[in-house]
Short mmCIF file of C-alpha atoms in Angstrom, two decimals:
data_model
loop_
_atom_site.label_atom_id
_atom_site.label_comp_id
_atom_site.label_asym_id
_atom_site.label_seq_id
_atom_site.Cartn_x
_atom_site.Cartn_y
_atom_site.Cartn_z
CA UNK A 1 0.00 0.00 0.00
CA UNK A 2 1.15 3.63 -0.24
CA UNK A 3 2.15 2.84 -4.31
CA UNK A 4 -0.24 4.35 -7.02
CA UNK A 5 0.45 1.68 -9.14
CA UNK A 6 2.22 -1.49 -9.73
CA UNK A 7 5.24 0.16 -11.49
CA UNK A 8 5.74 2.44 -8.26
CA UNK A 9 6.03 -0.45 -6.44
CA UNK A 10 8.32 -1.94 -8.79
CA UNK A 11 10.50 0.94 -8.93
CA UNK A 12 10.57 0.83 -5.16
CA UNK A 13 10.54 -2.83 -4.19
CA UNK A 14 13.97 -2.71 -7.11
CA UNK A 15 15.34 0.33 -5.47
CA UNK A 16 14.79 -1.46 -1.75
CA UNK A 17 16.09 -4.20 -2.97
CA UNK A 18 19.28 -2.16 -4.09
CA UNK A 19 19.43 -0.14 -0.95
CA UNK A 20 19.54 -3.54 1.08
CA UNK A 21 22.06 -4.58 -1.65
CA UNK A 22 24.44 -1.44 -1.16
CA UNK A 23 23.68 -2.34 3.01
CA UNK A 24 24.86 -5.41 2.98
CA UNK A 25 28.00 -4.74 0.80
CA UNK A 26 28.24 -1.80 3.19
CA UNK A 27 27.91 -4.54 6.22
CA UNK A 28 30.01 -6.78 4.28
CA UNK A 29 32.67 -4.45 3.10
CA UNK A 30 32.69 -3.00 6.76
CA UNK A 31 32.83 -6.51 8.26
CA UNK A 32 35.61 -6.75 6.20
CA UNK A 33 37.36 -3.38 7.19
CA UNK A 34 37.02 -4.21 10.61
CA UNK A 35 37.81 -7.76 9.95
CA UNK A 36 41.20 -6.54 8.71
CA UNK A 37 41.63 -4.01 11.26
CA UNK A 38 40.69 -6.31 13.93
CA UNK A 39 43.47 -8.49 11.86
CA UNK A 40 45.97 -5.75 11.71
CA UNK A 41 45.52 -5.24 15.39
CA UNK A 42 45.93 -8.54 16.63
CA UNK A 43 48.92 -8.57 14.15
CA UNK A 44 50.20 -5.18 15.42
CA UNK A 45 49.60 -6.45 18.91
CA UNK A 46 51.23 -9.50 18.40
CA UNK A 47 54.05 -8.11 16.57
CA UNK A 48 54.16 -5.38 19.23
CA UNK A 49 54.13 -7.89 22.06
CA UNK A 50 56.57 -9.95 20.66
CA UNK A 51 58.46 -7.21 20.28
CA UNK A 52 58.01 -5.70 23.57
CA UNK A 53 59.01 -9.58 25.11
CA UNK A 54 62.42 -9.43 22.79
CA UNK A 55 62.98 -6.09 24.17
CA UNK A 56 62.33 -7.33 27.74
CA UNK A 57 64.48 -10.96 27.08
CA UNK A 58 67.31 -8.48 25.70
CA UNK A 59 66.69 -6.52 28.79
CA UNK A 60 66.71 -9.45 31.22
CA UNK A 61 69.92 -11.00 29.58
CA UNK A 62 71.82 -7.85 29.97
CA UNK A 63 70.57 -7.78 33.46
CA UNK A 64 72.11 -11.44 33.79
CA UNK A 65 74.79 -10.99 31.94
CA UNK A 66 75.94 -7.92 34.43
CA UNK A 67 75.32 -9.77 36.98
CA UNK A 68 77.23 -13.02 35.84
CA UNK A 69 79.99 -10.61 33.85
CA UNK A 70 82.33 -10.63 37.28
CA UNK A 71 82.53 -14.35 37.78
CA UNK A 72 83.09 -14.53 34.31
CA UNK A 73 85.90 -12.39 33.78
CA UNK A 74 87.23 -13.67 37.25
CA UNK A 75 87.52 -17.28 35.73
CA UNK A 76 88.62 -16.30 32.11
CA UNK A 77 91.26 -14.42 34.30
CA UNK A 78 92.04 -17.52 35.88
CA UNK A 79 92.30 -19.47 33.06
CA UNK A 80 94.19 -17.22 30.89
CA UNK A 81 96.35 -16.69 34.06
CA UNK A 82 96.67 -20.40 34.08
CA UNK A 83 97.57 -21.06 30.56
CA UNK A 84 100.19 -18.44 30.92
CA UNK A 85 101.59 -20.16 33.83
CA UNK A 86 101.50 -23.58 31.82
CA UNK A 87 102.83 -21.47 28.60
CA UNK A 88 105.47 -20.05 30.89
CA UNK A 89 106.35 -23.25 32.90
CA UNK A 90 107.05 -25.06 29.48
CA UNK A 91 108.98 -22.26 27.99
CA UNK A 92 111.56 -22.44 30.75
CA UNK A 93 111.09 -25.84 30.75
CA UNK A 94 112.40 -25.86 27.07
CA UNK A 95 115.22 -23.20 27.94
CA UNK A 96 116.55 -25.43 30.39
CA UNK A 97 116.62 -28.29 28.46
CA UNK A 98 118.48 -26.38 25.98
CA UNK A 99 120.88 -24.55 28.31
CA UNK A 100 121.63 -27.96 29.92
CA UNK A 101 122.46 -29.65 26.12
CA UNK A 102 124.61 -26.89 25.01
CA UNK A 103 128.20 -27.46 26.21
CA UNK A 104 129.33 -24.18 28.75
CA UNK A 105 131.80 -21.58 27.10
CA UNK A 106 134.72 -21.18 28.33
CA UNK A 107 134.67 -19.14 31.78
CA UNK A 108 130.33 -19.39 32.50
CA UNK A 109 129.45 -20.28 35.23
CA UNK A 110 126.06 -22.57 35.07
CA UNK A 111 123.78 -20.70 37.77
CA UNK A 112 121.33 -23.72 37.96
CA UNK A 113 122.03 -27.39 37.93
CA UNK A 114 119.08 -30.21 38.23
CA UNK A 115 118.60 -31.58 41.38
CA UNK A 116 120.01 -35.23 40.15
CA UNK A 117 123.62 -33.97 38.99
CA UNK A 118 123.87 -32.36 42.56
CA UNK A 119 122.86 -35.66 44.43
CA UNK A 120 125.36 -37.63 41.59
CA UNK A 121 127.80 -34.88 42.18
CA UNK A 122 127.47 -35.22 45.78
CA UNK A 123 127.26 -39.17 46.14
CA UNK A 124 130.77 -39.44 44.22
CA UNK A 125 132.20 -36.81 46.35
CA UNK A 126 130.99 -39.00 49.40
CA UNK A 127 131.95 -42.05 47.75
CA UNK A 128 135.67 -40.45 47.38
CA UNK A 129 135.98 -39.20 51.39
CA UNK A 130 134.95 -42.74 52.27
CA UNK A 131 137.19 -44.35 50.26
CA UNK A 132 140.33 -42.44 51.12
CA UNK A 133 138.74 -42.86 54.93
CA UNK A 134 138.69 -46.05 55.03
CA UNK A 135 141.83 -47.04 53.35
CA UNK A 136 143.42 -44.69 55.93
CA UNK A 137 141.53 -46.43 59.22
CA UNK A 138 142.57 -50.15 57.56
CA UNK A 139 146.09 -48.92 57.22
CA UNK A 140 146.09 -47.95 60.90
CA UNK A 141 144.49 -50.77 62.56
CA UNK A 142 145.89 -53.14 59.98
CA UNK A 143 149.39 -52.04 61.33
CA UNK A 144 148.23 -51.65 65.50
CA UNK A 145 147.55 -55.20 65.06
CA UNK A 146 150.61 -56.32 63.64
CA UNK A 147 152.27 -54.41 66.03
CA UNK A 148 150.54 -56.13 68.87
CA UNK A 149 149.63 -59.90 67.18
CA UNK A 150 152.63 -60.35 64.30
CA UNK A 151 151.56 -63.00 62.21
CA UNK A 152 150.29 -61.54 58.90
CA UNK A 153 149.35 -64.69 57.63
CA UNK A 154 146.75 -65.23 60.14
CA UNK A 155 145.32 -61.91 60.04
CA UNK A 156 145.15 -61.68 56.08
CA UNK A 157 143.61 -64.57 55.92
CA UNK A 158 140.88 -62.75 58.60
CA UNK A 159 140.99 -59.78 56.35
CA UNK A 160 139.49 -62.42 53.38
CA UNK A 161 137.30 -64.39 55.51
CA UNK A 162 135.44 -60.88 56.02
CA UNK A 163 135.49 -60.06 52.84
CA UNK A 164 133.56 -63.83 52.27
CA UNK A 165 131.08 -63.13 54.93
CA UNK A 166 129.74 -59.29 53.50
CA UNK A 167 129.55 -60.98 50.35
CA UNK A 168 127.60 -64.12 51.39
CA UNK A 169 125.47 -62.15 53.45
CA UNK A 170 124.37 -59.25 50.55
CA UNK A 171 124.11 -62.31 48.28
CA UNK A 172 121.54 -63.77 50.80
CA UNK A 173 119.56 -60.73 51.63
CA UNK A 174 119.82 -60.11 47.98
CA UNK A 175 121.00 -56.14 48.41
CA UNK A 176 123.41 -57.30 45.64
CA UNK A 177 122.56 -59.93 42.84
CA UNK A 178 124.22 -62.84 43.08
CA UNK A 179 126.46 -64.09 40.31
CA UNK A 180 125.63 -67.17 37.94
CA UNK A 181 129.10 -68.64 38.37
CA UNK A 182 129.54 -71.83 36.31
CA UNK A 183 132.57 -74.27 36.28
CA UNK A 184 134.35 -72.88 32.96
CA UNK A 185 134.15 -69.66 35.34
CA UNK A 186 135.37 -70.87 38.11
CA UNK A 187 138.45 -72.81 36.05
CA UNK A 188 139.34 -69.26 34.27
CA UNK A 189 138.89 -66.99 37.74
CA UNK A 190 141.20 -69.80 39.67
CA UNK A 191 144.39 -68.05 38.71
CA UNK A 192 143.27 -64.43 38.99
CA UNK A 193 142.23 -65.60 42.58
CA UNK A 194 145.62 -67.25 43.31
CA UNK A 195 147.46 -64.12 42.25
CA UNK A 196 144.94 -61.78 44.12
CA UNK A 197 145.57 -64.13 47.68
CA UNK A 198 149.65 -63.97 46.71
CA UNK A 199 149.53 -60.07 46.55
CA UNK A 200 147.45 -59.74 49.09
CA UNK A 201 149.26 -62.04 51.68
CA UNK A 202 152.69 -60.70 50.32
CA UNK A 203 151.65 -56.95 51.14
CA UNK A 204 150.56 -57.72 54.53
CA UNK A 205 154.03 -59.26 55.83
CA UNK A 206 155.78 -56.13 54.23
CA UNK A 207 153.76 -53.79 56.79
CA UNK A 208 154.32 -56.14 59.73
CA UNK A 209 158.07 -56.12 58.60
CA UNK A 210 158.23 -51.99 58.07
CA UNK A 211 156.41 -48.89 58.16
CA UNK A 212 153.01 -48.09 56.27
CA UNK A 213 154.76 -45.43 54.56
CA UNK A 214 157.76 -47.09 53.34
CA UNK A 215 155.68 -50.73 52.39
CA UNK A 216 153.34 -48.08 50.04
CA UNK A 217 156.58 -46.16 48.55
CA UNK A 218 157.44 -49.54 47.57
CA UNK A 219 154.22 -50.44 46.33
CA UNK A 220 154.23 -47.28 44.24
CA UNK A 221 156.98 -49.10 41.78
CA UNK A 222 153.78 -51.46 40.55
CA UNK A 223 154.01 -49.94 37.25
CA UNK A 224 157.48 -50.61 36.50
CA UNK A 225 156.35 -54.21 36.80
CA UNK A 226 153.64 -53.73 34.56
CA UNK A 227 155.43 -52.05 31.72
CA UNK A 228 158.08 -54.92 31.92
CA UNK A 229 155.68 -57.84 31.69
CA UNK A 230 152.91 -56.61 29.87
CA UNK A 231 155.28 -56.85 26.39
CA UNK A 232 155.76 -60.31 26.71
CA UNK A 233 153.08 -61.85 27.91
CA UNK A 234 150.61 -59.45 26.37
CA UNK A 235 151.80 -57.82 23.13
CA UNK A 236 151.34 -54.63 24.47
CA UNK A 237 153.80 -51.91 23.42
CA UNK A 238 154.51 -48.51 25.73
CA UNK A 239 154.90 -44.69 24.42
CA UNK A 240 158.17 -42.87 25.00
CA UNK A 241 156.30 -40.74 28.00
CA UNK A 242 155.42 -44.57 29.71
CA UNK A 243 159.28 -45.30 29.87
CA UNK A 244 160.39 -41.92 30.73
CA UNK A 245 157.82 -42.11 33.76
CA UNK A 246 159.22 -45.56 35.04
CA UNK A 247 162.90 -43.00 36.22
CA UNK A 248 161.42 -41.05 39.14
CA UNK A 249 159.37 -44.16 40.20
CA UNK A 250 163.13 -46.39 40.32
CA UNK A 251 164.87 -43.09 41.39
CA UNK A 252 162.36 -42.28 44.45
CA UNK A 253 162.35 -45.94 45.66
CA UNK A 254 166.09 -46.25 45.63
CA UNK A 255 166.28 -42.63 47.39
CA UNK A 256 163.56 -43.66 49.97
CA UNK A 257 165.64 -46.88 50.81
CA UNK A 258 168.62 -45.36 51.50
CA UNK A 259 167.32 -43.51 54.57
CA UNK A 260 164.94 -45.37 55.84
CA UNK A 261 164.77 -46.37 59.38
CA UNK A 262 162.15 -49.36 59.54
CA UNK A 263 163.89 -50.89 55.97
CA UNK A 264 163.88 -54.96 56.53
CA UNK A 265 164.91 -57.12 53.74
CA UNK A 266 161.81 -59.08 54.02
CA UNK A 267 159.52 -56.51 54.50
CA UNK A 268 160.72 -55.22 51.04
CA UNK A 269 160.66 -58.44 49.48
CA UNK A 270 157.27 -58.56 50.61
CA UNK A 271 156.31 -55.63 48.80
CA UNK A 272 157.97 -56.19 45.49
CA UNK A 273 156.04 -59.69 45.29
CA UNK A 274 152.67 -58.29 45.61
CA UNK A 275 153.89 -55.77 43.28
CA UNK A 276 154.62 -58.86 40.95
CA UNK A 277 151.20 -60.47 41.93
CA UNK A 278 148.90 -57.65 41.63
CA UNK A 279 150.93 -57.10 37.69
CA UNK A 280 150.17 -60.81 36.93
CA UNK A 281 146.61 -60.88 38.37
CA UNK A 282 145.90 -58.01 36.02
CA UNK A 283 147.55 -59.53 33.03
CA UNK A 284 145.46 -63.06 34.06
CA UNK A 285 142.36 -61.70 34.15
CA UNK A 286 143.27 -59.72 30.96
CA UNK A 287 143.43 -63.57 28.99
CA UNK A 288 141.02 -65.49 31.17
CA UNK A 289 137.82 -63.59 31.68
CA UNK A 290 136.69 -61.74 28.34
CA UNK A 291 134.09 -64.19 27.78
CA UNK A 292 132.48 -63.47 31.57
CA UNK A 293 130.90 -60.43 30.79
CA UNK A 294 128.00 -60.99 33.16
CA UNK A 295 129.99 -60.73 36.43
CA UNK A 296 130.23 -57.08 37.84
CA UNK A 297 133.34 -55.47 39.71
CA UNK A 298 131.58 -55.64 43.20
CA UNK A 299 131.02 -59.49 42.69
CA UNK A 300 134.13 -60.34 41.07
CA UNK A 301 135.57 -59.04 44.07
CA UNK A 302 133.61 -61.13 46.22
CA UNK A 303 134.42 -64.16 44.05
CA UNK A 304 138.40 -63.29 44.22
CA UNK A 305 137.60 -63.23 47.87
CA UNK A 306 136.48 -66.44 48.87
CA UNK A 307 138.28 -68.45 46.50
CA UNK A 308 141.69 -66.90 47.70
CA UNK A 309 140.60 -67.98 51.48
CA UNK A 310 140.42 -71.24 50.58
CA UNK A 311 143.96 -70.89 49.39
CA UNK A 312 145.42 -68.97 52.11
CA UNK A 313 143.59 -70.26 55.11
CA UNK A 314 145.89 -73.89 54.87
CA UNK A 315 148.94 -71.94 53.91
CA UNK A 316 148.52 -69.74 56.88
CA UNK A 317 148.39 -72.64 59.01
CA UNK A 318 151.35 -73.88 57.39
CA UNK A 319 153.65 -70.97 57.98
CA UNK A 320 152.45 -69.84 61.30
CA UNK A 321 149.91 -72.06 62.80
CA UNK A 322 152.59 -73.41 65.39
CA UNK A 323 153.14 -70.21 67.02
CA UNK A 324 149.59 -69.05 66.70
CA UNK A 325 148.46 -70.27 70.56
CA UNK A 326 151.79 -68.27 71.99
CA UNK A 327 151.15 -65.00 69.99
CA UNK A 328 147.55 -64.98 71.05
CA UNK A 329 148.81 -65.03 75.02
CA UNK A 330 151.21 -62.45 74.36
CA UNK A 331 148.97 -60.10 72.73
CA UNK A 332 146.05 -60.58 75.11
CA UNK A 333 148.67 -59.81 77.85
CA UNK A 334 149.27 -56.74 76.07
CA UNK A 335 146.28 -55.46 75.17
CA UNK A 336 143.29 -57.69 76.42
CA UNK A 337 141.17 -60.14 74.58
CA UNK A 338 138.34 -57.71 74.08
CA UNK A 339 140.75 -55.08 72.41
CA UNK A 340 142.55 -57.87 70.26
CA UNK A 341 139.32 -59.20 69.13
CA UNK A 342 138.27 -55.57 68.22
CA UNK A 343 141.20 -54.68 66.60
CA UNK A 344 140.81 -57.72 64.16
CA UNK A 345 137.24 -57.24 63.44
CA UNK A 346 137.69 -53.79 63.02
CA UNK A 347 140.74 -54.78 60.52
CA UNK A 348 139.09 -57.29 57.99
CA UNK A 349 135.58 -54.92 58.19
CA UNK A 350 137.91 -51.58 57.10
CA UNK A 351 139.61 -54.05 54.39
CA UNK A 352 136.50 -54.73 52.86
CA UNK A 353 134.63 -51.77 53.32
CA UNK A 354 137.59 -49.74 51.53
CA UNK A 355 137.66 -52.15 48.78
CA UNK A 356 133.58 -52.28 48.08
CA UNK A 357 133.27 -48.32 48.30
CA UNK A 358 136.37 -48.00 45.49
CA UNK A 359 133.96 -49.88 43.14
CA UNK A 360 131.31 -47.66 43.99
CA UNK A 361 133.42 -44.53 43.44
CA UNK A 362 133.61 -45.61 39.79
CA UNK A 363 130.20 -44.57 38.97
CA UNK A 364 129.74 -41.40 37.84
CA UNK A 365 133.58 -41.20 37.15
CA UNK A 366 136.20 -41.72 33.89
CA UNK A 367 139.06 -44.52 34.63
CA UNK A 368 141.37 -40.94 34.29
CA UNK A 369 139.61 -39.40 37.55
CA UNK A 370 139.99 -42.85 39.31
CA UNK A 371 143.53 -43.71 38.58
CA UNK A 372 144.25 -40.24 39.50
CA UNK A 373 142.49 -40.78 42.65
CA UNK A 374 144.29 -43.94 43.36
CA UNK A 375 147.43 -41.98 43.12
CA UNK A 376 146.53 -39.51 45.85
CA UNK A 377 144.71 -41.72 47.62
CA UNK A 378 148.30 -43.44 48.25
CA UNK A 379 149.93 -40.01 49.32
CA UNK A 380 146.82 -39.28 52.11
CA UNK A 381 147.75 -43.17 53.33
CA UNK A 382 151.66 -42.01 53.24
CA UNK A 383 151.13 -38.51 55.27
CA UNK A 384 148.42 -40.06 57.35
CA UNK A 385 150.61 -43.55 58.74
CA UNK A 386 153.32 -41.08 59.53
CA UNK A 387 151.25 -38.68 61.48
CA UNK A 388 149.51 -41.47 63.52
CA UNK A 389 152.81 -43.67 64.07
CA UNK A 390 155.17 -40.85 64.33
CA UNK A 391 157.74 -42.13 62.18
CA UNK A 392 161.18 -40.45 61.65
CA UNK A 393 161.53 -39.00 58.25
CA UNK A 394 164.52 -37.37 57.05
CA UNK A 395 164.89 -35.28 54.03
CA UNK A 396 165.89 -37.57 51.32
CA UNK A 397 163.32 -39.83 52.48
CA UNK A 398 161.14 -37.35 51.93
CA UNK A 399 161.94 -36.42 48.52
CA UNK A 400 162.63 -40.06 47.41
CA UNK A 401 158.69 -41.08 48.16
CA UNK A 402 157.69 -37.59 46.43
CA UNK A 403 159.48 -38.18 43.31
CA UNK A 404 158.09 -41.84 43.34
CA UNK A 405 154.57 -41.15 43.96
CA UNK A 406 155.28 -37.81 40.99
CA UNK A 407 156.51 -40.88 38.75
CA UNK A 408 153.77 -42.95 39.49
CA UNK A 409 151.20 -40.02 38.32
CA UNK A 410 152.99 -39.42 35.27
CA UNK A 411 152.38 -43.39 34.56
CA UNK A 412 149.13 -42.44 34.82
CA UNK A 413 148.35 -39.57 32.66
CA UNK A 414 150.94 -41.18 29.98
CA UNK A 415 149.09 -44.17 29.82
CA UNK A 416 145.52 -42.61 29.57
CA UNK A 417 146.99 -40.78 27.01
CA UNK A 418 147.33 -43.51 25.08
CA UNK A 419 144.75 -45.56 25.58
CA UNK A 420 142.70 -42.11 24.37
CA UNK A 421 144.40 -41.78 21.69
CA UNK A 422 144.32 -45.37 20.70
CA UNK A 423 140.22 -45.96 21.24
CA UNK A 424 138.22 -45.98 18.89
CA UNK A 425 135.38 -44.25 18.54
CA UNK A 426 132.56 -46.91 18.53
CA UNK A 427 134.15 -49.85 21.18
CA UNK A 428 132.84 -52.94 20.60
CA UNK A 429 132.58 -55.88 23.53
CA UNK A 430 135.96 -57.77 21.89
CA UNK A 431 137.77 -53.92 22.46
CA UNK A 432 137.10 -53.76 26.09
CA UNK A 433 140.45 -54.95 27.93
CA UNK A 434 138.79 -56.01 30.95
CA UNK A 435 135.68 -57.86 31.05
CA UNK A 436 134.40 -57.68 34.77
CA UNK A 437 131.97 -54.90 34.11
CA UNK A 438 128.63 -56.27 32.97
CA UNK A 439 127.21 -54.00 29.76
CA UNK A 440 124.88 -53.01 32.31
CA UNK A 441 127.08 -51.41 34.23
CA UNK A 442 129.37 -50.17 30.98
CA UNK A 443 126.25 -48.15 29.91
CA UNK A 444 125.49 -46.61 33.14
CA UNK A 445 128.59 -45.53 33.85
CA UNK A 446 130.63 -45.06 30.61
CA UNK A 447 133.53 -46.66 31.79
CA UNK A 448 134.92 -48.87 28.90
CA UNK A 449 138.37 -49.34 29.47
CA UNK A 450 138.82 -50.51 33.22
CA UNK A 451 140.85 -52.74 33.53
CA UNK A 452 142.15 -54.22 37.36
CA UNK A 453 145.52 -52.48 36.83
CA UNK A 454 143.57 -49.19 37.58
CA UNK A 455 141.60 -50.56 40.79
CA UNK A 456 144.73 -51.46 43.12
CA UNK A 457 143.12 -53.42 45.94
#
């Protein structure tokens, strides 16, 4: 109602129907603007919020990383601090190593030296005052005894028996390994022994017969001996400066006999035999024992030992056992039993305590140093015997045993000399002279040329 006619209503019922058209695009089209700002909110919102958390994560890990920025730095301090202390600890390491390698020039002075040269340094040092020590207190009582109880027989043979019973007993306890010894051994060492007991024996009657002093100016001529029989019994052949160093040892002895109080004709035999002994036990074990390379010095010594008591204990009853009983009552009236006994305990312990701590001297030290050694080591025995016993020395005494012991020292040196200048430079086991050094012991110590002529016992 309200239309005149059916095309009014037409017209409006079309136009209504357009108005609702343009309504609902309207609706739709602002459905869809809000739809897409409702959109671009959220997204904005979203966007912003994510934002605002990164801000606030950024802001909360510089808050933590303040706070945890100390301790950090503290332990990369610490570490860096401790690399550089590692860094620092190996460089000097490396310095040392190569200030220890290269060879000192000529006037330094190394500043810093490891802890194991000083203790090496210091054990050979210790090694030398004991030897020299106890060669001087065996000297001594050896000689107080024989003063008091004469039989030098008897009390050598003690003197050996000691020496068995130290080397049984570290053999036992195992402080020293004990020797695979076979019966070709035994056979080739049998000789060696016999002129090790003959020497040994022979030296001891020459210091009951006369003075420490003299008996060791005497046994200073050795080399003479040596020189003489090596040629022709060993092939060896000698250097003019070997020869010319045989005059002051003839020319000292002669001027030391001439004056000397306490000279006995047996006493000096005594001492040129064990001169000849100790030359021919050298030269023996020279041709017997190169194929015994497995016995050290210590128990070669120990061997030598207990094979040459079972030599001299039925001579020594043979030469003196009949007045054995009467010169045991006359020196316990002299002295007392106690003191004897001491005195001949104390004797055969100082024998082989001087004898074991020369081996161990040789360690850390060239046959040169040792033979050296040996050479003084008879002058501190000379000087000490006649400060203890007091014995008169005149002037040409004096300067006979000085030029004696000077000739024995230039044996010495001229004979290093030429066994230096003879080695060769890569030794191999058939070049070695003397064969009672295991290669054990060779390689620790270096020594390759020992021989028993440079270890007087």
């Amino acid at each position: 109602p309200g239309y005149r006619d059916a095309s009014e209503r037409r017209a409006w019922t079309e136009d209504g129907r357009n108005r609702r058209a343009r309504t609902s695009f309207a609706s739709t089209r602002g459905a869809s603007s809000r739809a897409r700002s409702k959109m671009f909110a959220v997204t904005n919102g979203a966007s912003a919020r994510v934002a605002l958390g990164a801000r606030t994560n950024r802001a909360v890990e510089r808050r933590v990383r303040a706070v945890a920025a100390p301790a950090r730095c503290g332990a990369m301090k610490n570490t860096a601090s401790f690399t550089c202390a590692r860094r620092r600890e190996e460089v000097v390491r490396s310095r040392r190593c190569v200030v220890e390698a290269r060879p000192a020039a000529r006037g330094s002075v190394v500043t810093k030296a490891s802890l194991s040269d000083m203790d090496v340094k210091t054990k050979t040092a210790v090694y030398f005052f004991l030897w020299y020590f106890f060669n001087i207190v065996f000297n001594v009582y050896n000689k107080s005894t024989l003063n008091v109880f004469p039989y030098p027989w008897l009390i050598s043979t003690l003197q050996l028996a000691a020496t068995s019973l130290w080397m049984l007993t570290v053999w036992a306890t195992k402080v020293q390994p004990k020797p695979v010894v076979s019966k070709v051994f035994l056979l080739a060492v049998a000789p060696v022994a016999l002129f090790h007991t003959i020497g040994h024996v022979s030296a001891c009657v020459s210091f009951s017969k006369m003075a420490v002093s003299f008996t060791h100016v005497i046994k200073a001529a050795e080399p003479v001996f040596s020189v003489i029989l090596s040629g022709p019994l060993l092939g060896q052949t000698f250097a003019p400066a070997v020869w010319y160093s045989l005059i002051p040892i003839v020319a000292g002895c002669s001027m030391a006999a001439m004056k000397e109080v306490s000279f006995n004709i047996v006493g000096f035999q005594g001492a040129m035999i064990s001169n000849l002994a100790m030359v021919l036990r050298n030269i023996t074990s020279k041709k017997s024992l190169n194929d015994f390379k497995h016995i050290d010095g210590i128990n070669l010594y120990g061997i030598l030992g207990i094979i040459g008591l079972f030599y001299l204990a039925p001579a020594a009853y043979v030469m003196e056992g009949a007045q054995w009983s009467a010169g045991y009552a006359a020196a316990v009236a002299k002295v007392g039993e106690q003191k004897l006994w001491q005195m001949l305990f104390l004797s055969g312990i100082f024998y082989h305590l001087y004898n074991q701590v020369s081996y161990q001297a040789l360690t850390n030290i060239t046959p040169v140093t040792f033979s050296v050694g040996n050479a003084l080591k008879r002058v501190a025995v000379i000087v000490a015997s006649v400060i203890y016993f007091r014995n008169p020395v005149s002037p040409l005494n004096a300067a006979g045993s000085a030029l004696a012991l000077l000739g024995a020292y230039l044996y010495t040196k001229a004979s290093e000399s030429k066994k230096s200048a003879a080695a060769p430079t890569a030794m191999t086991k058939a070049d070695r002279s003397y064969s009672a050094y295991n290669e054990q012991f060779i390689q620790t110590t270096g020594l390759t040329g020992l021989t028993l002529e440079e270890f007087d016992v």
